[in-house]
XYZ file of N, CA, C and O in Angstrom:
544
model
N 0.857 -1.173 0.000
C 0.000 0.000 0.000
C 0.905 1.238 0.000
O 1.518 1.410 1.054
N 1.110 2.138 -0.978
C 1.538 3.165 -1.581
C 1.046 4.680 -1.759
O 1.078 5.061 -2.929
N 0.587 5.634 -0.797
C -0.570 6.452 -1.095
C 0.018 7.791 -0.348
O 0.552 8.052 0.730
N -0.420 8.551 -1.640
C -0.335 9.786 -1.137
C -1.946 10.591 -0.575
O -2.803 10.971 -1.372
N -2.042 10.694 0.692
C -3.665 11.066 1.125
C -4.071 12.373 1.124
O -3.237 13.068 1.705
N -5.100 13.058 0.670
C -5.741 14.267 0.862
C -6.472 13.916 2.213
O -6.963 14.843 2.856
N -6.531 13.125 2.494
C -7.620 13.243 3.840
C -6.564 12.749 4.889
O -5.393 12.423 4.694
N -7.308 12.781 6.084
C -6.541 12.377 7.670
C -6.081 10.445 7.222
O -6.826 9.793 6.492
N -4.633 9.777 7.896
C -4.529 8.905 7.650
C -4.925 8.105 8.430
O -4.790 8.453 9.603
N -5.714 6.417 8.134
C -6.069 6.255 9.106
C -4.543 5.015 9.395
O -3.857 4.389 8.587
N -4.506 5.113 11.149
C -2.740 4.501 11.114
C -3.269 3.101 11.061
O -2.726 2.304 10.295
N -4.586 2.616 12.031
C -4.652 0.952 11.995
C -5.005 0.319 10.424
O -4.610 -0.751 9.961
N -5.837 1.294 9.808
C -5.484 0.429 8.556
C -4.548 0.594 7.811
O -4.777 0.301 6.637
N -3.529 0.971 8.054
C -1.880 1.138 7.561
C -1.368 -0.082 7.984
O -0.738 -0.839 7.245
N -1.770 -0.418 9.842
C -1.050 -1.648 10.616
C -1.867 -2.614 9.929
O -1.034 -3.442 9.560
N -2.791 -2.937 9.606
C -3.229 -3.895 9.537
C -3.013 -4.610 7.775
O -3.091 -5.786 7.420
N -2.738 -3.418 6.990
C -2.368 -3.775 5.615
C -0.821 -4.194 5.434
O -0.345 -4.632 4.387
N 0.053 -3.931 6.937
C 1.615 -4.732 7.279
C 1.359 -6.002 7.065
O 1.908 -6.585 6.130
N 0.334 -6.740 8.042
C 0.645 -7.500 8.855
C 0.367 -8.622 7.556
O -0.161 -8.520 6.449
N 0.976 -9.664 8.269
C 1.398 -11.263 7.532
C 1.636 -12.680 8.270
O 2.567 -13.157 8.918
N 0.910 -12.936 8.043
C 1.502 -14.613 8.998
C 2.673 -14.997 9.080
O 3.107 -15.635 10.039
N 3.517 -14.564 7.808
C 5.090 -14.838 7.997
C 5.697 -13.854 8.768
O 6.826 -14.007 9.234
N 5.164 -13.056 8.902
C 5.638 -11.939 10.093
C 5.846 -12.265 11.435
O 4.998 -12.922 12.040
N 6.887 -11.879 11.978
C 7.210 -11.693 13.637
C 6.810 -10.300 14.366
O 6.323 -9.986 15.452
N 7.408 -9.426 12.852
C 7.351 -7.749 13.233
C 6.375 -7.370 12.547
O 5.871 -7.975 11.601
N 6.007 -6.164 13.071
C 5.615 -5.134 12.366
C 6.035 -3.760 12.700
O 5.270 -3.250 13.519
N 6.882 -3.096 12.374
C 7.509 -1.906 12.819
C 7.046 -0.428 12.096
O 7.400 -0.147 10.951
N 6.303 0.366 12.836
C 5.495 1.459 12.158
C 5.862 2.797 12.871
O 5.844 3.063 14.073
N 6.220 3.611 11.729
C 6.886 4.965 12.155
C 5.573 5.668 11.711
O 4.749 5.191 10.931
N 5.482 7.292 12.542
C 4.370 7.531 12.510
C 4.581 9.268 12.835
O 4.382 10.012 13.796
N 5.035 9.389 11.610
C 5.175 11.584 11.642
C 4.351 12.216 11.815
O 3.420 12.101 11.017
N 4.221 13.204 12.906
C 3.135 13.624 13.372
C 3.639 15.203 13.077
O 4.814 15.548 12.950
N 2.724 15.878 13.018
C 2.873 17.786 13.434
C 3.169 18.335 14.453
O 2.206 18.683 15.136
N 4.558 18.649 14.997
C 4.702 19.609 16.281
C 4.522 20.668 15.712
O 4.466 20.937 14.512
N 4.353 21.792 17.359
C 4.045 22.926 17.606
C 4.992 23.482 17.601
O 4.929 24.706 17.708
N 6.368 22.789 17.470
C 7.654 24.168 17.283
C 8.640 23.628 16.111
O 8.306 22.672 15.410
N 9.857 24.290 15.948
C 10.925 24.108 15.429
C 11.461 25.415 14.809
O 10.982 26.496 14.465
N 12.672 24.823 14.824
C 13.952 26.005 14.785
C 13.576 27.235 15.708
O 13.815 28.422 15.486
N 12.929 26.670 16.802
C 13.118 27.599 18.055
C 11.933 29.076 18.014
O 12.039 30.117 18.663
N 10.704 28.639 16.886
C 9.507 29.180 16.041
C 7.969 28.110 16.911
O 7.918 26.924 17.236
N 7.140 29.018 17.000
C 6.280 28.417 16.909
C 5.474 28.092 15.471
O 5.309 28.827 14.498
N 5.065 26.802 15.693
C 4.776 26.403 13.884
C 3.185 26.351 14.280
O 2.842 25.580 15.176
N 2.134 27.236 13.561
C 0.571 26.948 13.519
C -0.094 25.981 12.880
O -1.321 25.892 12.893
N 0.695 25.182 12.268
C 0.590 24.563 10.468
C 1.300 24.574 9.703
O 2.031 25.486 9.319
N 1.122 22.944 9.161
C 1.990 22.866 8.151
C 1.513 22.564 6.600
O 0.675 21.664 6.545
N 1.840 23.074 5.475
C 1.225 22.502 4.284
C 2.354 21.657 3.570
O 3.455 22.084 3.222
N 1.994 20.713 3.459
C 2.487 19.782 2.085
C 1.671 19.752 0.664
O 0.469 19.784 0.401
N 2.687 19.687 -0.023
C 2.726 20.026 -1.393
C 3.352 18.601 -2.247
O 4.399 18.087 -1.853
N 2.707 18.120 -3.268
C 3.231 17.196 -3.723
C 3.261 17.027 -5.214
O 2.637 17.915 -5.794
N 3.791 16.170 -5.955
C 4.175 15.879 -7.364
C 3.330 14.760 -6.864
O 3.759 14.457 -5.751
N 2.115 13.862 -7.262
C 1.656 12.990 -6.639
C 2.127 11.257 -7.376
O 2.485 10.153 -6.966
N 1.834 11.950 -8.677
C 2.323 10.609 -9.796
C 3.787 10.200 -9.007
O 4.054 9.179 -8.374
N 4.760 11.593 -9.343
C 6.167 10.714 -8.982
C 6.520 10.323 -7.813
O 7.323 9.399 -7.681
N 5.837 11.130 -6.499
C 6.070 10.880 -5.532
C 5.174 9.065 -5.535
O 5.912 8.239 -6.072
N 4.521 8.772 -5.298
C 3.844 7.561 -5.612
C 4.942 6.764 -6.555
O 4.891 5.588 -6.193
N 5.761 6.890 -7.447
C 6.544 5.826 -8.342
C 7.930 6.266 -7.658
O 8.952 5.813 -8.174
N 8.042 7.019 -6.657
C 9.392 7.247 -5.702
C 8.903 6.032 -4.664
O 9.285 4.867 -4.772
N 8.121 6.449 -3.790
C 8.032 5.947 -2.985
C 7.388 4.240 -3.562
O 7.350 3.489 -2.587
N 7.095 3.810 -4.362
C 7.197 2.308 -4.785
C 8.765 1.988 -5.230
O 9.214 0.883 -4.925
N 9.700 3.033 -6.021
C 11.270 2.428 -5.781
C 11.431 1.824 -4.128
O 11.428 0.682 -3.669
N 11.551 3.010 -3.584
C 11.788 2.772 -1.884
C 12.031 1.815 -1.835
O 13.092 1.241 -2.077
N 10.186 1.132 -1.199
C 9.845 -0.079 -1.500
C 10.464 -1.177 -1.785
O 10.912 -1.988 -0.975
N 10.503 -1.230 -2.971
C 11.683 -1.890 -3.640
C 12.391 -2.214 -3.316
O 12.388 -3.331 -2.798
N 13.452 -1.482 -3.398
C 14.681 -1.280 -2.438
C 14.727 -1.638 -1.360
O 15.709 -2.308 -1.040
N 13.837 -1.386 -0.498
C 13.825 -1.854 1.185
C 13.424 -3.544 1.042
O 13.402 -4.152 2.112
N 13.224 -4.040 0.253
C 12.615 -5.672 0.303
C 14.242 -5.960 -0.636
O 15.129 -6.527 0.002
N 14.430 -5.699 -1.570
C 16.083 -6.363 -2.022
C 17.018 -6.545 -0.476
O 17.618 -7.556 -0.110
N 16.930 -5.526 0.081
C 17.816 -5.129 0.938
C 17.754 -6.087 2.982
O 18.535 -6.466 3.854
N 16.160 -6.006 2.685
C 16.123 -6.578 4.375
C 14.776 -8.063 3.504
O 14.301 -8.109 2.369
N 14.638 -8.822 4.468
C 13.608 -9.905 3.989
C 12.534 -9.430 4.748
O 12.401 -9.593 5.961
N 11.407 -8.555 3.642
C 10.111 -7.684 4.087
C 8.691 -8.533 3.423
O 8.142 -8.756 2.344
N 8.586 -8.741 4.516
C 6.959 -9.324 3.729
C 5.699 -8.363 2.922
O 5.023 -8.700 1.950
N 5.659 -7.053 3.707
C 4.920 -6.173 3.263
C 5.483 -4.923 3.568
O 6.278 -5.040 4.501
N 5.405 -4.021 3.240
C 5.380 -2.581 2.734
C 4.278 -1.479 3.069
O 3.275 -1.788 2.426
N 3.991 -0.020 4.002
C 2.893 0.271 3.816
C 3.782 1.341 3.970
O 4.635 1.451 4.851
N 3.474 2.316 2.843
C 3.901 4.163 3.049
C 3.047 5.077 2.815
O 2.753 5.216 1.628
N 2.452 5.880 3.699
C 0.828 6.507 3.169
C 1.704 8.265 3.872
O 2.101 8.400 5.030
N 1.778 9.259 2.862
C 1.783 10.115 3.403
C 0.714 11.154 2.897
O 0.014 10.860 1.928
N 0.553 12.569 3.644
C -0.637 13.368 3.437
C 0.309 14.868 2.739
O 1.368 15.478 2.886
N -1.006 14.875 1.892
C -0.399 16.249 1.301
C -1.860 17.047 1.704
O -2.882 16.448 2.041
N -1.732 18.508 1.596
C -2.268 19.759 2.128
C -2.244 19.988 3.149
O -1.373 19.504 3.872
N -3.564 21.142 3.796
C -2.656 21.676 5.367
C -3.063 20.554 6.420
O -4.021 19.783 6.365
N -2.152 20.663 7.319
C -1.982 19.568 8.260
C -1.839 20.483 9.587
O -1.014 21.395 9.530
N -2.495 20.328 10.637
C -2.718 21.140 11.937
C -1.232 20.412 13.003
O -0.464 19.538 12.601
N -1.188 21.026 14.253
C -0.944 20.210 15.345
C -1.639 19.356 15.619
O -2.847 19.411 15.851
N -0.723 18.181 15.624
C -0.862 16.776 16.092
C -1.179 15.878 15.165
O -1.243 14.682 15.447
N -1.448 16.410 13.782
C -2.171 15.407 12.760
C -0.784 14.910 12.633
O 0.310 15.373 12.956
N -1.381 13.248 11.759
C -0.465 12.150 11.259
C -0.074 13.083 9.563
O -0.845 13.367 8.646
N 1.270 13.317 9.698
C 1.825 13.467 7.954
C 1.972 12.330 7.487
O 1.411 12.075 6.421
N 2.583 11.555 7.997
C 3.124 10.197 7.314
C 3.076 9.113 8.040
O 3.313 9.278 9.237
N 2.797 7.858 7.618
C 2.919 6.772 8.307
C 3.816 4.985 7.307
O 3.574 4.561 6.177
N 4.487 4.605 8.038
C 5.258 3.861 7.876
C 5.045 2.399 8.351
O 5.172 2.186 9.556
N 4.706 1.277 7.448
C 4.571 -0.128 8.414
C 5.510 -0.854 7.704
O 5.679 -0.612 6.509
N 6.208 -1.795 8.329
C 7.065 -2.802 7.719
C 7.010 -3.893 8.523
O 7.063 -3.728 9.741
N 6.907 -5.038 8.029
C 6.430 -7.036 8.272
C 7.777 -7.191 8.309
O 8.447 -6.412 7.631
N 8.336 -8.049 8.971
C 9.450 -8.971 8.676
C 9.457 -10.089 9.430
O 8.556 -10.088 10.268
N 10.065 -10.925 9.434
C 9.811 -12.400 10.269
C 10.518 -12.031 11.582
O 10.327 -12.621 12.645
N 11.659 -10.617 11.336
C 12.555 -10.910 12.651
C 12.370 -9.538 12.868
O 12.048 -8.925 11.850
N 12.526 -8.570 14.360
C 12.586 -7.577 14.255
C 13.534 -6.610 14.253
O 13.327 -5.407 14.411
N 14.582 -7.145 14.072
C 15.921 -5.708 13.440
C 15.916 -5.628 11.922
O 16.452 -4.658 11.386
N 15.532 -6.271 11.430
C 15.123 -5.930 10.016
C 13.689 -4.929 10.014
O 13.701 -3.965 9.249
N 12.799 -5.102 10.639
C 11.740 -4.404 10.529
C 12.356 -3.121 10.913
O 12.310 -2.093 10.238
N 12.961 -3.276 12.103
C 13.316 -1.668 12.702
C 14.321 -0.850 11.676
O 14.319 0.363 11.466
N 14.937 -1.571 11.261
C 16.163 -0.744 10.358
C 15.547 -0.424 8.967
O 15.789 0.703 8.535
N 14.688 -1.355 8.104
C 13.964 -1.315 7.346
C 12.922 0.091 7.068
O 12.574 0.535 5.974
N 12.534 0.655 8.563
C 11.581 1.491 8.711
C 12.500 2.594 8.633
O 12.210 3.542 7.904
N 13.576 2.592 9.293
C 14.134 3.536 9.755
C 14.519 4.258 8.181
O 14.195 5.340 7.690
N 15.248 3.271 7.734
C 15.850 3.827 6.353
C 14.523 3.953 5.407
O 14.858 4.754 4.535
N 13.368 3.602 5.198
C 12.539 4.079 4.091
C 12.192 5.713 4.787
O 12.497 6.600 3.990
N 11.566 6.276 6.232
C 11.461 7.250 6.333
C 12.871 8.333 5.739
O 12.691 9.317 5.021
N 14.200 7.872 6.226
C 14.987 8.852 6.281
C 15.194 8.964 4.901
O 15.436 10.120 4.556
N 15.169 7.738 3.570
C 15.207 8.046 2.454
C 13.851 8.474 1.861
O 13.852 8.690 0.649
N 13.126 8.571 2.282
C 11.692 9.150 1.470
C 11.714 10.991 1.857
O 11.397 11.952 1.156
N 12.105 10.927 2.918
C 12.560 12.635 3.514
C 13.495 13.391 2.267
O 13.394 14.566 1.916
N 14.549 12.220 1.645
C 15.538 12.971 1.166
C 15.252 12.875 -0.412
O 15.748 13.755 -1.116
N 14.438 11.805 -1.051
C 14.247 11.443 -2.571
C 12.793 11.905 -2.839
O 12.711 12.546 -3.886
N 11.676 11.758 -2.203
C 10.572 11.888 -2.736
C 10.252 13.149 -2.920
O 10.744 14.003 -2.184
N 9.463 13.454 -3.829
C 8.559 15.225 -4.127
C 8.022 15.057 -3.257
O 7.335 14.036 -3.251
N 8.013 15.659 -2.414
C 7.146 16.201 -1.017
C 7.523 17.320 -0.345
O 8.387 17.384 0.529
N 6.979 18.033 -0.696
C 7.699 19.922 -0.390
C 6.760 19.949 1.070
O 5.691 19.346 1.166
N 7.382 20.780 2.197
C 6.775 21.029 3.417
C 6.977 22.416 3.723
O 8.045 23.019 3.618
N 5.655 22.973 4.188
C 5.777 24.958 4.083
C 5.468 24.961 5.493
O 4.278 24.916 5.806
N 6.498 25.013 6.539
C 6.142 25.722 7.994
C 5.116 26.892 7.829
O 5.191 27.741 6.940
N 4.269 26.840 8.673
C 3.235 28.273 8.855
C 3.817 28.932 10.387
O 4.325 28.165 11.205
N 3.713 30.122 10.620
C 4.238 30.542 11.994
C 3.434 31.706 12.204
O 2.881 32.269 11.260
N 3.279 32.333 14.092
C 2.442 33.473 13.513
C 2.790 34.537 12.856
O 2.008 35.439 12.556
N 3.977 34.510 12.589
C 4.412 35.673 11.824
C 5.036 35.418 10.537
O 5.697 36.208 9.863
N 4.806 34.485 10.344
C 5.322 34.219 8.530
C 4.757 32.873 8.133
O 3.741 32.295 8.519
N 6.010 32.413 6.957
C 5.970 31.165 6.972
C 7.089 30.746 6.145
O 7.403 31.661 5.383
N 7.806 29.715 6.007
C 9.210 28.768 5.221
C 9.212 27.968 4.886
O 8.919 27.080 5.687
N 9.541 27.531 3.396
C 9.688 26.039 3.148
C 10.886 25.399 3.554
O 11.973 25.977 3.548
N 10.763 24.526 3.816
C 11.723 23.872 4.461
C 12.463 22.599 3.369
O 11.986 21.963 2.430
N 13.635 22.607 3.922
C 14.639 21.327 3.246
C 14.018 20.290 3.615
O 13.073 20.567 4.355
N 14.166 19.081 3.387
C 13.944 17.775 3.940
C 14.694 17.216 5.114
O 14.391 16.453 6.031
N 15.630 17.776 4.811
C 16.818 17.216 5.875
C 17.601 18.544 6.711
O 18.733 18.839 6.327
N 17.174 19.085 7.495
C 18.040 20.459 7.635
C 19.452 20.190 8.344
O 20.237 21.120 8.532
């Protein structure tokens, strides 16, 4: 499951589209909206997306993360438009039979989907607003 969402994500049917009988793990990262950064209060955030490529980025990932660790399933659902405090941006599930593969598995699709996918993120603040790098 591969999806870029206009609406709120829901996380259990993210967990539940992991899971596998050959599974031991299921390891699910889960980006949420804080209220600060770079020492700013943030009101909101908007994401902005390329949706086609981001969707055929994030199925490389994918990819990649199953060559690399032995993954039974795959789930990457992130949200594009404005996103408040506390909402889910992104959510992450990964199956594996053992769990340091699940954990490392997760770890590296978030930190590479941060740095490869079209997914632009615009801090809102009360006094302005910035797009931000992926990786600052």
């Amino acid at each position: 499951m591969i999806q870029i969402a206009d609406k709120a994500i829901d996380i259990q049917a993210c967990i539940d589209a992991a899971q596998s009988d050959r599974a031991g793990a299921v390891d699910v990262f889960i980006g949420t909206v804080r209220n600060h950064n770079k020492q700013k209060e943030v009101v909101r955030l908007i994401f902005e997306t390329y949706d086609s490529m981001a969707i055929k980025k994030m199925q490389e990932l994918a990819d990649q993360a199953c060559e690399k660790w032995e993954i039974e399933k795959v789930v990457m659902v992130h949200r594009k438009g404005v996103l408040e405090i506390g909402d889910v941006a992104v959510v992450i599930a990964v199956s594996t039979p053992h769990r340091k593969a699940s954990f490392e598995a997760c770890q590296w699709l978030i930190d590479t989907l941060k740095q490869v996918v079209p997914i632009w993120k615009r801090e809102v603040y009360q006094d302005g607003e910035e797009w931000l790098e992926a990786h600052p």
